[in-house]
Coordinates of C-alpha atoms in Angstrom, one line a residue:
Y1 CA 3.9 -31.2 10.4
T2 CA 6.2 -34.2 10.5
Y3 CA 8.2 -32.8 7.5
Y4 CA 8.4 -29.4 9.3
K5 CA 9.7 -31.0 12.5
K6 CA 12.4 -32.8 10.6
T7 CA 13.5 -30.0 8.3
G8 CA 12.3 -26.7 9.9
D9 CA 11.1 -25.7 6.4
W10 CA 7.9 -23.8 7.1
R11 CA 7.9 -22.5 3.5
G12 CA 7.1 -25.8 2.0
N13 CA 9.8 -26.3 -0.5
K14 CA 10.2 -30.1 -0.4
S15 CA 9.1 -30.6 -4.0
Y16 CA 8.2 -27.2 -5.5
Y17 CA 7.9 -23.7 -4.2
R18 CA 5.3 -23.4 -1.4
S19 CA 4.1 -27.0 -1.9
G20 CA 1.2 -27.8 0.3
F21 CA -0.7 -24.6 -0.4
T22 CA -2.6 -26.1 -3.3
R23 CA -4.9 -27.6 -0.8
D24 CA -4.6 -25.3 2.3
M25 CA -5.5 -21.6 2.4
S26 CA -2.6 -19.3 2.9
T27 CA -2.0 -15.7 1.8
A28 CA -3.0 -15.2 -1.9
N29 CA 0.6 -15.1 -3.2
F30 CA 1.5 -18.4 -1.4
N31 CA -1.5 -20.1 -3.0
S32 CA -0.6 -18.7 -6.4
S33 CA 3.1 -19.8 -6.2
A34 CA 2.1 -23.3 -5.0
T35 CA -0.5 -23.8 -7.6
A36 CA 1.7 -22.5 -10.4
G37 CA 4.5 -24.8 -9.2
A38 CA 2.3 -27.9 -9.1
L39 CA 0.4 -27.3 -12.4
L40 CA 3.2 -26.0 -14.6
C41 CA 6.0 -28.3 -13.2
G42 CA 3.6 -31.2 -13.5
Q43 CA 3.2 -30.4 -17.2
I44 CA 6.9 -30.3 -17.7
V45 CA 7.6 -33.7 -16.1
G46 CA 4.3 -35.3 -17.1
S47 CA 3.0 -35.9 -13.6
E48 CA -0.8 -36.3 -13.6
R49 CA -0.9 -36.2 -9.8
A50 CA 1.0 -32.9 -9.6
M51 CA -1.2 -31.4 -12.3
A52 CA -4.3 -32.6 -10.5
D53 CA -3.0 -31.0 -7.3
G54 CA -2.3 -27.7 -9.1
R55 CA -5.6 -27.7 -10.9
A56 CA -7.5 -28.1 -7.6
G57 CA -5.5 -25.3 -6.1
L58 CA -6.1 -23.0 -9.1
M59 CA -9.8 -23.3 -9.0
Q60 CA -10.2 -23.1 -5.2
F61 CA -7.7 -20.3 -4.3
P62 CA -6.4 -18.0 -7.1
F63 CA -9.6 -18.3 -9.2
W64 CA -12.4 -18.4 -6.7
M65 CA -11.3 -17.4 -3.2
W66 CA -8.8 -14.6 -4.1
T67 CA -10.3 -13.3 -7.3
H68 CA -14.0 -13.9 -7.8
S69 CA -15.5 -14.4 -4.3
A70 CA -15.6 -10.7 -3.6
G71 CA -15.2 -7.3 -5.3
V72 CA -11.4 -7.1 -4.9
G73 CA -9.0 -9.6 -3.3
Q74 CA -7.0 -9.9 -0.1
E75 CA -3.9 -8.3 -1.6
Y76 CA -5.6 -5.3 -3.3
I77 CA -3.0 -2.5 -3.4
D78 CA -0.5 -4.5 -1.4
H79 CA 2.3 -3.1 -3.6
Y80 CA 4.7 -6.0 -3.5
Y81 CA 2.5 -9.0 -2.4
W82 CA -0.2 -8.4 -5.0
A83 CA 2.6 -8.1 -7.5
I84 CA 4.0 -11.5 -6.5
A85 CA 0.6 -13.2 -6.7
T86 CA 0.0 -11.6 -10.1
A87 CA 3.3 -12.9 -11.4
G88 CA 2.3 -16.4 -10.4
N89 CA -1.2 -16.1 -11.9
K90 CA 0.1 -14.8 -15.2
V91 CA 1.7 -18.2 -16.1
F92 CA -1.7 -19.9 -16.2
P93 CA -3.1 -18.2 -19.3
D94 CA 0.3 -18.1 -20.9
F95 CA 1.5 -21.7 -20.4
C96 CA -1.3 -24.0 -19.3
E97 CA -2.0 -26.8 -21.8
Q98 CA -5.6 -27.5 -21.0
P99 CA -8.1 -24.9 -22.4
E100 CA -10.1 -24.8 -19.1
D101 CA -6.9 -24.0 -17.1
R102 CA -6.0 -21.2 -19.6
M103 CA -9.5 -19.8 -19.4
A104 CA -9.4 -19.8 -15.6
G105 CA -6.0 -18.0 -15.7
W106 CA -7.1 -15.5 -18.3
S107 CA -10.2 -14.7 -16.1
I108 CA -7.9 -14.1 -13.1
I109 CA -5.6 -11.8 -15.1
E110 CA -8.5 -9.8 -16.6
K111 CA -10.1 -9.3 -13.2
T112 CA -6.7 -8.3 -11.7
V113 CA -5.9 -5.8 -14.4
N114 CA -9.4 -4.3 -14.2
D115 CA -9.0 -3.8 -10.4
L116 CA -5.5 -2.4 -10.9
A117 CA -6.6 0.1 -13.5
G118 CA -9.6 1.2 -11.5
A119 CA -7.3 2.1 -8.6
Y120 CA -4.8 4.0 -10.8
H121 CA -5.0 7.8 -11.0
P122 CA -3.4 8.7 -14.4
N123 CA -2.8 12.4 -13.5
L124 CA -0.8 11.4 -10.4
K125 CA 0.7 8.2 -11.7
K126 CA -0.4 6.7 -8.3
L127 CA -2.3 3.7 -7.1
L128 CA -4.8 4.5 -4.3
G129 CA -6.5 2.1 -2.0
P130 CA -6.1 0.3 1.4
A131 CA -3.1 -2.0 1.8
S132 CA -3.0 -5.0 4.2
R133 CA 0.8 -5.2 4.0
T134 CA 3.3 -2.8 2.4
Y135 CA 6.3 -0.8 3.2
Y136 CA 5.9 3.0 3.2
E137 CA 8.5 3.7 0.5
H138 CA 6.1 1.9 -1.8
V139 CA 3.3 4.4 -0.8
L140 CA 5.6 7.4 -1.4
G141 CA 7.7 6.6 -4.4
E142 CA 9.1 3.1 -4.9
Q143 CA 7.5 1.3 -7.8
D144 CA 7.3 -2.5 -8.0
G145 CA 5.6 -4.8 -10.5
L146 CA 2.1 -3.4 -10.4
Y147 CA 3.4 -0.1 -11.8
H148 CA 5.4 -1.9 -14.5
I149 CA 2.2 -3.8 -15.6
L150 CA 0.4 -0.4 -15.8
H151 CA 3.3 1.0 -17.8
V152 CA 2.9 -1.8 -20.3
L153 CA -0.8 -1.0 -20.6
S154 CA -0.4 2.8 -20.6
P155 CA 0.4 4.6 -23.9
K156 CA 1.2 7.7 -21.7
G157 CA 3.5 5.8 -19.3
A158 CA 2.9 5.0 -15.6
L159 CA 6.4 5.4 -14.2
S160 CA 8.0 8.3 -12.3
D161 CA 11.6 9.1 -11.4
V162 CA 12.7 7.4 -14.6
E163 CA 15.6 9.8 -15.2
T164 CA 17.5 9.1 -12.0
G165 CA 16.0 5.8 -10.8
V166 CA 16.8 6.6 -7.2
L167 CA 14.9 8.2 -4.2
P168 CA 17.3 10.2 -2.1
A169 CA 14.4 11.9 -0.2
L170 CA 13.5 8.4 1.2
T171 CA 17.0 7.4 2.1
A172 CA 18.2 7.5 5.7
A173 CA 21.5 9.0 6.6
T174 CA 22.7 5.8 8.3
D175 CA 21.7 2.2 8.4
G176 CA 20.5 0.2 11.3
N177 CA 24.1 -0.2 12.5
G178 CA 24.9 3.5 12.3
N179 CA 27.0 3.2 9.1
P180 CA 26.6 6.0 6.6
I181 CA 24.4 5.1 3.6
K182 CA 26.2 6.2 0.4
K183 CA 23.8 5.0 -2.2
P184 CA 20.2 6.2 -2.4
I185 CA 17.4 3.6 -2.4
S186 CA 16.1 2.6 -5.8
A187 CA 12.9 3.8 -7.3
W188 CA 12.3 0.2 -8.5
G189 CA 11.1 -2.6 -6.2
H190 CA 12.8 -6.0 -6.3
D191 CA 9.9 -8.4 -5.7
Y192 CA 8.5 -8.3 -9.2
P193 CA 11.1 -6.3 -11.2
A194 CA 10.6 -4.7 -14.6
A195 CA 12.6 -7.3 -16.5
T196 CA 10.3 -10.1 -15.2
V197 CA 7.2 -8.0 -16.2
A198 CA 8.7 -7.5 -19.6
L199 CA 9.3 -11.3 -20.1
Q200 CA 5.7 -12.1 -19.0
S201 CA 4.4 -9.4 -21.3
M202 CA 6.1 -11.1 -24.2
S203 CA 4.6 -14.4 -23.4
G204 CA 1.0 -13.1 -23.5
P205 CA -1.0 -9.9 -23.2
W206 CA -2.2 -8.4 -20.0
A207 CA -5.4 -7.1 -21.5
A208 CA -7.0 -6.3 -24.8
P209 CA -5.6 -3.1 -26.6
W210 CA -8.7 -1.1 -25.8
F211 CA -8.2 -1.5 -22.1
A212 CA -5.6 1.3 -22.2
E213 CA -8.5 3.7 -22.1
L214 CA -9.4 2.6 -18.6
V215 CA -5.8 3.2 -17.5
D216 CA -5.1 6.6 -19.0
E217 CA -8.5 8.1 -20.1
K218 CA -10.9 7.3 -17.2
P219 CA -13.3 10.2 -16.9
L220 CA -12.6 12.5 -13.9
P221 CA -14.1 12.8 -11.4
W222 CA -13.9 9.0 -11.0
S223 CA -15.4 7.0 -8.1
L224 CA -15.2 3.4 -7.1
V225 CA -16.9 1.4 -4.4
A226 CA -15.8 -2.3 -4.0
E227 CA -15.8 -5.0 -1.4
K228 CA -12.4 -6.1 -0.3
K229 CA -12.2 -9.6 1.0
V230 CA -9.2 -9.8 3.4
V231 CA -9.8 -13.3 4.7
A232 CA -13.3 -14.3 5.5
D233 CA -15.4 -11.1 5.8
G234 CA -15.6 -8.4 3.2
D235 CA -15.4 -4.7 3.8
W236 CA -16.2 -1.6 1.7
V237 CA -13.5 0.3 -0.1
T238 CA -14.4 3.8 -1.4
T239 CA -12.1 5.6 -3.8
Y240 CA -12.6 9.0 -5.4
F241 CA -10.4 10.8 -8.0
G242 CA -10.6 14.5 -8.8
E243 CA -8.5 16.1 -11.5
H244 CA -5.5 16.8 -9.2
Y245 CA -6.1 14.5 -6.3
G246 CA -7.3 11.1 -5.1
L247 CA -8.7 9.8 -1.8
S248 CA -9.4 6.2 -0.7
S249 CA -10.4 4.5 2.5
I250 CA -11.7 1.2 3.9
R251 CA -14.6 1.2 6.3
L252 CA -13.4 -0.7 9.4
T253 CA -11.1 -3.6 8.6
P254 CA -7.6 -3.2 10.1
Q255 CA -5.1 -2.5 7.4
R256 CA -1.5 -1.2 7.0
I257 CA -2.9 1.7 5.1
H258 CA -6.6 2.4 5.8
V259 CA -6.9 6.0 4.6
L260 CA -4.7 7.4 1.8
G261 CA -4.7 10.6 -0.1
H262 CA -2.4 11.8 -2.9
W263 CA -2.4 15.1 -4.8
R264 CA -0.3 17.1 -7.2
R265 CA 0.7 20.8 -7.0
K266 CA 1.1 21.5 -10.7
P267 CA -1.5 20.8 -13.4
E268 CA 0.8 18.6 -15.4
P269 CA 2.0 14.9 -15.2
P270 CA 4.4 14.4 -12.3
K271 CA 8.0 13.6 -13.1
G272 CA 8.8 12.1 -9.8
M273 CA 7.7 11.6 -6.2
R274 CA 8.7 15.2 -5.3
D275 CA 5.7 16.4 -7.4
I276 CA 3.2 14.4 -5.3
G277 CA 1.8 15.1 -1.8
T278 CA 0.5 12.3 0.5
L279 CA -1.9 12.1 3.4
D280 CA -2.1 9.3 6.0
M281 CA -4.0 9.2 9.3
R282 CA -3.5 7.0 12.4
I283 CA -3.4 6.7 16.2
G284 CA 0.0 6.8 17.8
F285 CA 1.9 7.7 21.0
N286 CA 4.7 10.2 21.7
Q287 CA 6.0 10.6 18.1
T288 CA 3.3 8.7 16.1
Q289 CA 4.9 5.9 14.1
I290 CA 4.1 6.3 10.4
G291 CA 6.7 3.9 8.9
D292 CA 6.4 0.2 9.4
D293 CA 7.4 -1.2 12.8
G294 CA 7.1 -4.8 11.6
A295 CA 7.7 -6.8 8.4
G296 CA 5.4 -5.0 6.0
V297 CA 3.0 -4.1 8.8
I298 CA 2.5 -1.7 11.7
T299 CA 1.2 -2.3 15.2
E300 CA -2.6 -1.5 15.4
Q301 CA -2.5 1.2 18.0
G302 CA -6.0 2.4 17.1
T303 CA -9.4 1.2 16.0
Y304 CA -10.8 3.1 13.0
R305 CA -14.1 3.7 11.3
S306 CA -14.0 5.6 8.0
Y307 CA -17.0 7.0 6.2
Q308 CA -16.3 8.5 2.8
Q309 CA -18.5 10.0 0.1
G310 CA -16.7 11.5 -2.8
N311 CA -13.9 13.7 -1.7
R312 CA -15.2 14.0 1.9
L313 CA -14.1 11.6 4.6
V314 CA -15.0 11.3 8.3
M315 CA -12.6 9.1 10.3
L316 CA -13.4 8.1 13.8
A317 CA -10.4 6.7 15.8
R318 CA -10.1 5.2 19.2
P319 CA -6.8 4.3 20.9
R320 CA -6.1 0.7 21.9
P321 CA -4.4 1.1 25.3
D322 CA -3.2 -2.5 25.6
V323 CA -1.4 -2.3 22.2
I324 CA 0.1 1.1 23.0
K325 CA 1.4 -0.1 26.4
Q326 CA 3.0 -3.2 24.8
R327 CA 4.5 -1.2 22.0
A328 CA 5.9 1.4 24.5
G329 CA 7.8 -1.4 26.3
E330 CA 10.9 -3.1 25.1
F331 CA 10.1 -3.8 21.4
Q332 CA 11.6 -5.9 18.7
F333 CA 12.1 -3.5 15.8
G334 CA 13.6 -5.4 12.9
Q335 CA 16.9 -6.8 13.9
K336 CA 17.3 -4.8 17.1
K337 CA 15.4 -4.1 20.2
L338 CA 14.1 -0.7 21.1
P339 CA 14.3 0.3 24.8
A340 CA 11.1 0.9 26.7
Q341 CA 9.6 4.4 26.4
E342 CA 7.6 6.5 28.8
I343 CA 4.3 7.4 27.3
T344 CA 3.9 11.2 27.3
S345 CA 1.1 11.6 24.8
V346 CA -1.5 9.6 22.8
Q347 CA -3.0 11.2 19.7
C348 CA -4.7 10.7 16.4
T349 CA -2.3 12.1 13.7
A350 CA -2.8 13.4 10.2
A351 CA 0.6 13.0 8.5
L352 CA 1.2 15.1 5.4
F353 CA 4.2 14.4 3.1
N354 CA 5.7 17.1 0.8
Y355 CA 9.1 16.6 -0.8
Q356 CA 9.1 19.8 -2.8
E357 CA 12.6 21.3 -3.2
P358 CA 14.2 23.3 -1.7
Q359 CA 11.3 23.3 0.8
P360 CA 7.5 23.1 0.6
N361 CA 5.9 26.4 -0.4
W362 CA 2.4 25.3 0.6
E363 CA 0.2 27.7 2.6
I364 CA -1.3 26.5 5.9
F365 CA -4.4 28.3 7.5
V366 CA -6.3 27.8 10.7
D367 CA -9.7 29.2 9.8
D368 CA -8.7 32.4 8.1
K369 CA -5.4 32.9 9.9
K370 CA -2.3 32.0 7.9
I371 CA 0.3 30.0 9.8
A372 CA 3.7 31.6 9.4
S373 CA 5.8 28.9 11.0
L374 CA 5.7 25.6 12.9
P375 CA 4.8 24.6 15.6
A376 CA 1.4 26.1 15.8
T377 CA -1.9 25.3 17.6
A378 CA -5.6 25.2 16.8
K379 CA -8.9 24.4 18.6
T380 CA -11.2 21.5 18.1
G381 CA -13.7 22.4 15.3
Q382 CA -11.4 24.9 13.6
V383 CA -10.7 24.2 9.9
I384 CA -7.1 23.6 9.0
T385 CA -6.6 24.3 5.3
I386 CA -3.5 23.5 3.2
R387 CA -3.1 25.0 -0.2
D388 CA -0.4 23.2 -2.2
G389 CA -0.4 24.7 -5.7
V390 CA -3.6 23.6 -7.5
S391 CA -4.7 21.3 -4.7
Y392 CA -6.5 22.1 -1.4
L393 CA -6.9 20.0 1.7
A394 CA -9.1 20.8 4.7
L395 CA -9.0 19.0 8.1
R396 CA -11.6 19.7 10.8
P397 CA -10.7 17.9 14.1
L398 CA -13.8 16.7 15.8
P399 CA -14.5 17.1 19.6
T400 CA -13.3 14.3 21.7
T401 CA -12.8 13.3 25.4
D402 CA -10.4 15.7 27.1
L403 CA -7.9 13.6 29.0
G404 CA -5.7 16.6 29.9
R405 CA -3.8 17.8 26.8
D406 CA -1.8 21.0 26.9
E407 CA -3.2 22.1 23.6
E408 CA -6.3 20.8 21.8
I409 CA -4.6 20.6 18.3
T410 CA -1.0 20.9 17.5
L411 CA 0.7 21.4 14.1
E412 CA 4.3 20.5 13.9
A413 CA 7.1 19.4 11.5
G414 CA 7.7 15.7 11.3
Q415 CA 10.9 14.1 12.5
P416 CA 13.0 11.4 10.8
Q417 CA 11.7 7.8 11.2
T418 CA 13.0 4.6 9.9
Q419 CA 11.2 1.2 9.4
A420 CA 11.7 -2.2 10.8
Y421 CA 13.8 -4.4 8.4
H422 CA 14.1 -1.4 6.1
E423 CA 16.4 0.7 8.2
Q424 CA 17.8 2.3 5.1
T425 CA 14.6 4.3 4.6
N426 CA 13.7 7.7 6.0
I427 CA 9.9 8.2 6.4
Q428 CA 9.5 11.9 7.4
P429 CA 6.2 13.8 7.0
A430 CA 6.5 17.5 6.4
L431 CA 3.5 18.3 8.6
L432 CA 1.9 16.4 11.5
V433 CA -1.5 17.5 12.8
H434 CA -2.2 15.9 16.2

């Protein structure tokens, strides 16, 4: 605390990156960075105290707390944070001098790669699972270090959009200052780039050669139930893969992504994000915010309970009036403040993304009636079915308290949204079911 008061350095960089988090719990990637800095830099300069500090952190945090104390760790399917932690953890099996340190590091990496492969759908080239912190472009198409690790392990390849390397469908027309954006956002994340993954792959393997079978050849249908330990308490994650789709959810713990579905419309490997559809569900007001409104997070405007068995999911959602009221007021959105809004509606929204060109040719039905155009309406209890090529989705809105809606269920096209701190992105669902 004295050091912080003098320097303002909350990151803890006075000796090595994130110093101090070898002894104190932080997020998983902070603990990994600090531990790697102490143990490996201690080896380089011959400091027994630094190595002892790093060794204590290695066993307490990366090894035990964030890897082996539950089914999956805090940053499971956090697209960039889990990648950062994994980059730090990879140096332990590759460069530690003491056998026990190398063994601990190898155990961490084996468990990490196993969790990564289990959440990867090879027919979609997509990771599915709940994310505590992520930006929405990672969910839809941007690929960071986790996908590069899978690409190293996969004989078939795990990357999409490799021919162009850009994602124009996720690029906003203007930036946060209203200036035109001339260059599409990259398909490749920057937190753990491909070149770094390549270097770490040369310094030691990610897994035994046979492990590629779990990445590419897992039997479908595939199901996974695991406990995710976010901080103290664990919670159940359920994931199911069919041949053309995947669905994943977490039971009740607040997450940035708590329910996620992906599907493909053609029975062939996707070439890019335009070949994949996506489903998200959450509470919102006015136009439900789908993209992040904070730094890798979103305001928790609802409380959720998800119950999944196989490819069927029941999600119960309840608004949080205090959070919605605060969010509707003057709100810090990235580098700017949004003016207060009048609340005109509160709803649970199913957001479906479809980037097929020139436009989605999916078919939408309410019971047996085909919807010719949007907007459209439905009644509680009716089945909304979407046929998108070889994949089908069905939504049945459950009865709820009537607080005076004009229509029980509405189907409408999504509107452009940006994200806090990532104002260059455009997060726009093709269909919203309120």
